[in-house]
mmCIF file of C-alpha atoms in Angstrom:
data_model
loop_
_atom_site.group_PDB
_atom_site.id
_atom_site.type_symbol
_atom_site.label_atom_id
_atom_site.label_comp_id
_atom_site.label_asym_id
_atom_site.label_seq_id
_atom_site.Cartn_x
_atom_site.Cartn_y
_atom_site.Cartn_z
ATOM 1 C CA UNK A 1 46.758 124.039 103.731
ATOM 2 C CA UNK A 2 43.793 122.040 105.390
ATOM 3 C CA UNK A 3 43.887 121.450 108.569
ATOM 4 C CA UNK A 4 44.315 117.852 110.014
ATOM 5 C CA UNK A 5 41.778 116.747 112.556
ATOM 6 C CA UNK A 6 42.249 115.001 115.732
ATOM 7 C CA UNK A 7 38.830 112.919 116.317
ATOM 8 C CA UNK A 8 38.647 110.463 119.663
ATOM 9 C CA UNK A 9 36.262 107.656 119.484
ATOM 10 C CA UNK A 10 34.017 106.177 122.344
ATOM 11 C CA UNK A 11 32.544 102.802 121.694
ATOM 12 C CA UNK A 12 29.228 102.481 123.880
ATOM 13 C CA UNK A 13 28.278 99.170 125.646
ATOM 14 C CA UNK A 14 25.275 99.166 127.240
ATOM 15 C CA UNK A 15 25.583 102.980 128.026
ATOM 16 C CA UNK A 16 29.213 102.706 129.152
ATOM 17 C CA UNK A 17 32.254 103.665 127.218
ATOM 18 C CA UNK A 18 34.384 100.338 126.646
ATOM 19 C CA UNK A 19 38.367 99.364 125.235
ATOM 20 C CA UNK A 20 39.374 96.309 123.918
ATOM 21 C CA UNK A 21 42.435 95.119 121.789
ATOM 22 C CA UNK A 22 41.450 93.966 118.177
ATOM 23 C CA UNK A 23 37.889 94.112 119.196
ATOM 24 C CA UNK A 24 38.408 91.396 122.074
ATOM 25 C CA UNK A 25 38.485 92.064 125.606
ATOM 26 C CA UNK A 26 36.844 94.783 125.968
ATOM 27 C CA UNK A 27 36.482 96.569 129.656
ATOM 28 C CA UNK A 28 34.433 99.401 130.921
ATOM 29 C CA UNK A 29 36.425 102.616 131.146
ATOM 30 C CA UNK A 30 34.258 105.026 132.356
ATOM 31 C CA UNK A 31 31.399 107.254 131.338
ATOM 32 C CA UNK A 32 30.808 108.259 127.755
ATOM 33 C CA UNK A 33 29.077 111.747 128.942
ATOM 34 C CA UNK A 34 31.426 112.919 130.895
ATOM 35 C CA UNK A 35 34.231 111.537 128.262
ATOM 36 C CA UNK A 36 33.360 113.278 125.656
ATOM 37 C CA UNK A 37 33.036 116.669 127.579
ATOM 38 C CA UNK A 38 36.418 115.952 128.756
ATOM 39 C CA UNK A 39 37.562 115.511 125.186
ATOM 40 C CA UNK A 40 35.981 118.372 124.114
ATOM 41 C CA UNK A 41 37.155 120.900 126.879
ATOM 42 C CA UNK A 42 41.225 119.392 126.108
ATOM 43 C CA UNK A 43 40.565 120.535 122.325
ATOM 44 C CA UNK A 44 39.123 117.689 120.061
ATOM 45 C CA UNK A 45 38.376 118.619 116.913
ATOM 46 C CA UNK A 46 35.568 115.896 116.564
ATOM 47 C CA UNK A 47 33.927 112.922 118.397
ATOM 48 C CA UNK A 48 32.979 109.645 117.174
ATOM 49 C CA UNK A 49 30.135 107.592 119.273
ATOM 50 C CA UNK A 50 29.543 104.130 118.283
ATOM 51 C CA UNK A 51 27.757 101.607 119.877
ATOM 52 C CA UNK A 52 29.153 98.286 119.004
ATOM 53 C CA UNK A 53 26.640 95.993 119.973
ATOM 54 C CA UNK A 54 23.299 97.419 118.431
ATOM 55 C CA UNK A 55 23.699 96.257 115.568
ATOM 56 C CA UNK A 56 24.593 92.506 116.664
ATOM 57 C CA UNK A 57 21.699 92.830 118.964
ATOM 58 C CA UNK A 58 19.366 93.964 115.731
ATOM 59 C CA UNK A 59 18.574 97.477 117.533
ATOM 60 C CA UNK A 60 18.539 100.852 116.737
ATOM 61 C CA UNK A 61 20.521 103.679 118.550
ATOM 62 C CA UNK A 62 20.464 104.813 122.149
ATOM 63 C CA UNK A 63 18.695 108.408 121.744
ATOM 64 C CA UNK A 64 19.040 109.695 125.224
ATOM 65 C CA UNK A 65 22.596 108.869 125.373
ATOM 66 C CA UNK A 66 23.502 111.040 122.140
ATOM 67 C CA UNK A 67 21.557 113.844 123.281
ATOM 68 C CA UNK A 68 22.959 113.701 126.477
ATOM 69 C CA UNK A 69 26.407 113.847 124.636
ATOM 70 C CA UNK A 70 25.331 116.612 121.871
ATOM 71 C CA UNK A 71 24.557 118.482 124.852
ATOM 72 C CA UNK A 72 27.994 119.279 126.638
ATOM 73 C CA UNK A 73 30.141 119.201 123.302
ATOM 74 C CA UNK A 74 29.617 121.941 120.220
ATOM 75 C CA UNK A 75 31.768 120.109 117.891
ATOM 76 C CA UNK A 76 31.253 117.960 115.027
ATOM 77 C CA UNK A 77 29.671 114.706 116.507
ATOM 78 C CA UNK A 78 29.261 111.310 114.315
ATOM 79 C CA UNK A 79 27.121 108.686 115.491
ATOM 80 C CA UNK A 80 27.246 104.992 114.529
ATOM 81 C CA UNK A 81 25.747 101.383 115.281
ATOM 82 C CA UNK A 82 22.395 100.119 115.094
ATOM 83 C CA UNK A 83 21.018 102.885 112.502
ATOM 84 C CA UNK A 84 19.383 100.861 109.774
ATOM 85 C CA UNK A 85 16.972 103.264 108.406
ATOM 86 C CA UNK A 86 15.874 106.674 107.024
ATOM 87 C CA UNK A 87 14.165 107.207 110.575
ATOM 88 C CA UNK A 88 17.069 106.129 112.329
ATOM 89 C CA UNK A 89 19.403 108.687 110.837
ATOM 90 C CA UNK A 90 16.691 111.518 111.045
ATOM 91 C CA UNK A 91 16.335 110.591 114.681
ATOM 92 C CA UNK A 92 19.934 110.702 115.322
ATOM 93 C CA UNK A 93 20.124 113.751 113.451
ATOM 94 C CA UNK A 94 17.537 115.716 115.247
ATOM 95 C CA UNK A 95 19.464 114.109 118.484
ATOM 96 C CA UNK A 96 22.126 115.727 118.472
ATOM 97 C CA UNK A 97 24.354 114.106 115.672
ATOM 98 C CA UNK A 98 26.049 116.135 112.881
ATOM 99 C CA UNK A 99 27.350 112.646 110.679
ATOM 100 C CA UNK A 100 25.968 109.546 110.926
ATOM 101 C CA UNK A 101 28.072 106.026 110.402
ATOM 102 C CA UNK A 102 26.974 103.682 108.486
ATOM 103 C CA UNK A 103 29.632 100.281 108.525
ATOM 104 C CA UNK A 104 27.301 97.065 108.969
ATOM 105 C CA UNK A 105 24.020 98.331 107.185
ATOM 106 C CA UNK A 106 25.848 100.196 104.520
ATOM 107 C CA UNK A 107 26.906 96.659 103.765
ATOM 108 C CA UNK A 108 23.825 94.656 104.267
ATOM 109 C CA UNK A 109 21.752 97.704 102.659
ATOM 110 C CA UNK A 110 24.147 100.241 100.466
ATOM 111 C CA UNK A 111 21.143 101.789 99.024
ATOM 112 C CA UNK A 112 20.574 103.407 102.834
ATOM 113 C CA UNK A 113 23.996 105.420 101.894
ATOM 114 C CA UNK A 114 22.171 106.821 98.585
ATOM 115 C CA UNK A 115 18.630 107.849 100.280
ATOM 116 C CA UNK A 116 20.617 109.078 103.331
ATOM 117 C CA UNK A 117 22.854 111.308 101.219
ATOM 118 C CA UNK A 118 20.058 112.654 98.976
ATOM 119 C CA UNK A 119 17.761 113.267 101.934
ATOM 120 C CA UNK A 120 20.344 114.709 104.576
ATOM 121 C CA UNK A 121 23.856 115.383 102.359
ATOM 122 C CA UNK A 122 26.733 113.502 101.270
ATOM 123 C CA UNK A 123 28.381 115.995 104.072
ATOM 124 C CA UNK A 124 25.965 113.924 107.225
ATOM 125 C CA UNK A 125 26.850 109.901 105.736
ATOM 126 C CA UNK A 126 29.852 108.919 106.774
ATOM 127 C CA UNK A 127 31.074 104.795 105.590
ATOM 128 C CA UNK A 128 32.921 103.286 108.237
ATOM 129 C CA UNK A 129 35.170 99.959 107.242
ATOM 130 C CA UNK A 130 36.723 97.317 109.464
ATOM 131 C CA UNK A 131 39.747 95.450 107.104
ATOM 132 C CA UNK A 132 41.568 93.285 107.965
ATOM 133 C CA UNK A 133 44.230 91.993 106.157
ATOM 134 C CA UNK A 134 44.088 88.990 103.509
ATOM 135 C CA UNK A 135 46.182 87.775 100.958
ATOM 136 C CA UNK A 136 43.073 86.259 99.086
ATOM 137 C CA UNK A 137 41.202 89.600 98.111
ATOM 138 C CA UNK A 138 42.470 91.673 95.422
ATOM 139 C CA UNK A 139 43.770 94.925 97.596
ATOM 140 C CA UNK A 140 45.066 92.457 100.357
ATOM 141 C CA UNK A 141 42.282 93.548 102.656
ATOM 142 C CA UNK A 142 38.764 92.203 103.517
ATOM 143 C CA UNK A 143 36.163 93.952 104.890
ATOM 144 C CA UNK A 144 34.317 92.632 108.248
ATOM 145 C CA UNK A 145 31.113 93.840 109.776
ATOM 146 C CA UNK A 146 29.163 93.085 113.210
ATOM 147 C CA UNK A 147 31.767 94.407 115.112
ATOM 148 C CA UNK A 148 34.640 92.045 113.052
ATOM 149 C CA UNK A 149 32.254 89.438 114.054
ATOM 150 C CA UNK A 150 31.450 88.115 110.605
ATOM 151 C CA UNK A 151 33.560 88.134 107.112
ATOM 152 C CA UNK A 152 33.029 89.294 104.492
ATOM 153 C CA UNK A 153 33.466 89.076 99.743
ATOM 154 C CA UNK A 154 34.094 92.463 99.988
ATOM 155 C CA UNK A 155 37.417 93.549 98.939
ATOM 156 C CA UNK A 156 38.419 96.994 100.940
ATOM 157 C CA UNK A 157 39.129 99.021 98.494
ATOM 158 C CA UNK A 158 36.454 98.121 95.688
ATOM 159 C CA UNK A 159 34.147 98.888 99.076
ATOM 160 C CA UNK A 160 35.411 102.343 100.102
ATOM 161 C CA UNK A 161 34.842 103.521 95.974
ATOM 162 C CA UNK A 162 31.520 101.736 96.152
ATOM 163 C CA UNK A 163 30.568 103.614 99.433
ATOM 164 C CA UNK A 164 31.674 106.874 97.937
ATOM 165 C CA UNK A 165 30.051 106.176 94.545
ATOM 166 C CA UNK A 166 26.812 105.923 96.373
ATOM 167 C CA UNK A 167 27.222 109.188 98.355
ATOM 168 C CA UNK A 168 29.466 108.347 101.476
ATOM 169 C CA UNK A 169 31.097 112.226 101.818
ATOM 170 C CA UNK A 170 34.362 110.537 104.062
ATOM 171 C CA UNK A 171 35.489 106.862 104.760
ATOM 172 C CA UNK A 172 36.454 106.050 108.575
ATOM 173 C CA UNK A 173 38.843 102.887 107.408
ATOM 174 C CA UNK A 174 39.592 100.898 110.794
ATOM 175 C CA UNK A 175 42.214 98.305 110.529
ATOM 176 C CA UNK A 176 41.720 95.148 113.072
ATOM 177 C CA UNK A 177 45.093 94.251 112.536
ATOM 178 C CA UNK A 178 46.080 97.304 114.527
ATOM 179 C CA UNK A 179 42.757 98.105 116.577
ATOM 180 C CA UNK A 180 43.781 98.550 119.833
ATOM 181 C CA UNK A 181 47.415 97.871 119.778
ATOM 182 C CA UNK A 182 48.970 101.287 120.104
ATOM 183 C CA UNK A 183 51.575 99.551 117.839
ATOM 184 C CA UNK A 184 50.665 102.608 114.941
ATOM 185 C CA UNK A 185 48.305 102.885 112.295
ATOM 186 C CA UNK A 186 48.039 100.601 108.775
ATOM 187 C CA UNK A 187 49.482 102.865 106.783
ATOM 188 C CA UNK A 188 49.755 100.621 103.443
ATOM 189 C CA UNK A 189 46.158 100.131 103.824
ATOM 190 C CA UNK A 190 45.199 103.721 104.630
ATOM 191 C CA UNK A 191 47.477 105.172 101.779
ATOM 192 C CA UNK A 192 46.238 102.990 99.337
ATOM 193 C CA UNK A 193 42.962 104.005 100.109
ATOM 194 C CA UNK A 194 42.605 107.586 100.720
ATOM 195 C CA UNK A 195 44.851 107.889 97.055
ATOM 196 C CA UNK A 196 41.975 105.945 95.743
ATOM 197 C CA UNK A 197 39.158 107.912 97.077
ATOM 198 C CA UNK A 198 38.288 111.985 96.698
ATOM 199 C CA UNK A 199 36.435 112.540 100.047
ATOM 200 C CA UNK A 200 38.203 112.499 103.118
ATOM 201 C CA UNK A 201 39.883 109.481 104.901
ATOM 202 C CA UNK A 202 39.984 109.222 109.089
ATOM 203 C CA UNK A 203 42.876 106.264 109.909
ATOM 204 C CA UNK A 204 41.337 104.550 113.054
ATOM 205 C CA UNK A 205 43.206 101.279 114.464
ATOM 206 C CA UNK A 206 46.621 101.604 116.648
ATOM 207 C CA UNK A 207 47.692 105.004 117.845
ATOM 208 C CA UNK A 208 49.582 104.472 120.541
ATOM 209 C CA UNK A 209 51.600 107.811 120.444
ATOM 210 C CA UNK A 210 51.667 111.330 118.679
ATOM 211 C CA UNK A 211 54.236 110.153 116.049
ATOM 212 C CA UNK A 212 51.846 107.053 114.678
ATOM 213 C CA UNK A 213 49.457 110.294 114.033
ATOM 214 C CA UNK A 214 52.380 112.243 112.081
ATOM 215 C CA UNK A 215 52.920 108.911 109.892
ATOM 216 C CA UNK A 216 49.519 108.502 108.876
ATOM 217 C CA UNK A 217 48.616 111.828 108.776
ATOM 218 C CA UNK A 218 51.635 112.637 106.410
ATOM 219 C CA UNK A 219 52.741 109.177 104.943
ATOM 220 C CA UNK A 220 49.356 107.504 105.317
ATOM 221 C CA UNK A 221 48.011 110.448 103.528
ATOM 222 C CA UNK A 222 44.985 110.905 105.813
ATOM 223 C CA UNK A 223 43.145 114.048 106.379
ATOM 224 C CA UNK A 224 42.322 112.467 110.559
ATOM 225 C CA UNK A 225 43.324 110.405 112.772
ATOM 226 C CA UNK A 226 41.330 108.897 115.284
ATOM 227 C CA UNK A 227 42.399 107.784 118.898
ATOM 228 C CA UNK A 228 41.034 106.525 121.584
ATOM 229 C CA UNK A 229 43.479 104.035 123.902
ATOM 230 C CA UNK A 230 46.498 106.890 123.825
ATOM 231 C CA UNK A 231 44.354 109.404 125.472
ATOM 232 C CA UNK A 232 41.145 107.058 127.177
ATOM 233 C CA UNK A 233 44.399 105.841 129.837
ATOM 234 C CA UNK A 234 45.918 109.126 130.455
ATOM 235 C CA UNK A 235 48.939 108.912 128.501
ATOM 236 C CA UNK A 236 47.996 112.010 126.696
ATOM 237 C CA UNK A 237 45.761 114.670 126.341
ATOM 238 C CA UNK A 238 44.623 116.592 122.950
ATOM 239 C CA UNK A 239 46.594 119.342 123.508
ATOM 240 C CA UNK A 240 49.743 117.336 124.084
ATOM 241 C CA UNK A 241 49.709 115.198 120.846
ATOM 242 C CA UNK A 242 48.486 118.535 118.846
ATOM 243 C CA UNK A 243 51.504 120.564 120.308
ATOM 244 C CA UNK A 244 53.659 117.757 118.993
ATOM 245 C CA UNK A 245 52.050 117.369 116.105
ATOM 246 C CA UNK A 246 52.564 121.107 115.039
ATOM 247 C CA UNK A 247 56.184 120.821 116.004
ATOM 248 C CA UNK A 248 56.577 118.249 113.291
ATOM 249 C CA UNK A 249 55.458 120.666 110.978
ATOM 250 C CA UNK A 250 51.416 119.245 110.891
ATOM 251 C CA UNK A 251 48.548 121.682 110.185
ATOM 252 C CA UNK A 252 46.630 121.389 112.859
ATOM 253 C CA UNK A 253 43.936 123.367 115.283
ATOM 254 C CA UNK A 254 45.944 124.117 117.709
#
């Protein structure tokens, strides 16, 4: 059986790692160097970098500050915010990065998804969604980019088979509803999509403790979960919620 990965996330501000609760709020939390080799000494299977502002600020990527990252951690490491070109991604790529994310210029531009796919793999583009839930679109979920800043037509689910039509090989599905709540993940949302789709699904939004993981992971049907309150405050660390994750009977990397 495939093993199910624990990824954390660090969304960059201005160089700094930063929290917030259904992307409001946010405060700086510390160093997203020094984070990440944290993370990756404790056990993470992968790390996810965004930088939420670049693309509201209409600029590219922060190319120091991922190779400063790629540096302490030999993991799988996905980039994502401000990358709005072929050059972008290459530059990432020869960064550091292993995946790139593509969420608000996937949208604006899906054909970047193609030509990134056919240039660097389907295995490097990765779509990331922010949904949010609304009784007006078909699936009950709309998709939001600029950092949930601006709405959406797109209907979630029609958007995560679009995405992997055009070469996305996984979907990181965020749900604002539970982003940042540590209330547990969307599971309707994430199960309906990750049936719907045959690449791999990461839940991201609301894991507050080890058991949210087990539900999505298992009832969710997602192949990852990713965190980033539960363990960014202490609470736990990667080997806790993987010990208690295989106790429940989970594959994971242990």
């Amino acid at each position: 059986m495939l093993k199910k990965r624990i990824i954390v996330c660090l969304d960059v501000k201005d160089g700094r790692t930063t929290k917030g609760v259904k992307f409001q709020n946010n405060i700086d939390i510390g160093d997203p160097v020094e984070m990440a080799e944290k993370y990756y000494r404790q056990g993470v299977d992968e790390l996810v970098f965004y930088d939420i502002i670049a693309s509201a600020r209409g600029r590219g990527p922060i190319l120091e500050l991922i190779s400063d990252v790629a540096s302490k951690v030999f993991i799988p490491f996905c980039v994502g915010g401000g990358i709005s070109s072929i050059e972008d991604i290459r530059s990432t790529i020869l960064a550091g990065a292993e995946k790139i994310s593509l969420n608000s210029q996937a949208v604006k531009n899906p054909q970047l998804i193609s030509d990134g796919a056919r240039i660097f793999g389907n295995q490097c583009m990765v779509l990331a969604m922010d949904a949010l839930r609304d009784p007006l679109m078909p699936s009950g979920y709309r998709v939001y980019i600029n950092g949930g800043r601006i709405k959406t037509d797109l209907d979630a689910l029609e958007w995560a088979k679009k995405g992997v039509s055009l070469g996305a090989g996984e979907i990181v599905l965020n749900s604002m509803d539970a982003d940042g709540t540590k209330n547990g993940y969307e599971i309707t949302l994430t199960k309906m999509i990750a049936q719907s789709v045959d690449v791999p699904v990461i839940a991201s939004g609301g894991g507050g403790k080890p058991g949210h993981l087990a539900e999505v992971l298992t009832d969710g049907c997602a192949d990852a979960a990713l965190i980033a309150s539960m363990v960014h405050n202490g609470t736990y660390t990667i080997g806790g919620i993987k010990n208690a994750l295989d106790a429940s009977g989970i594959p994971v990397r242990l």
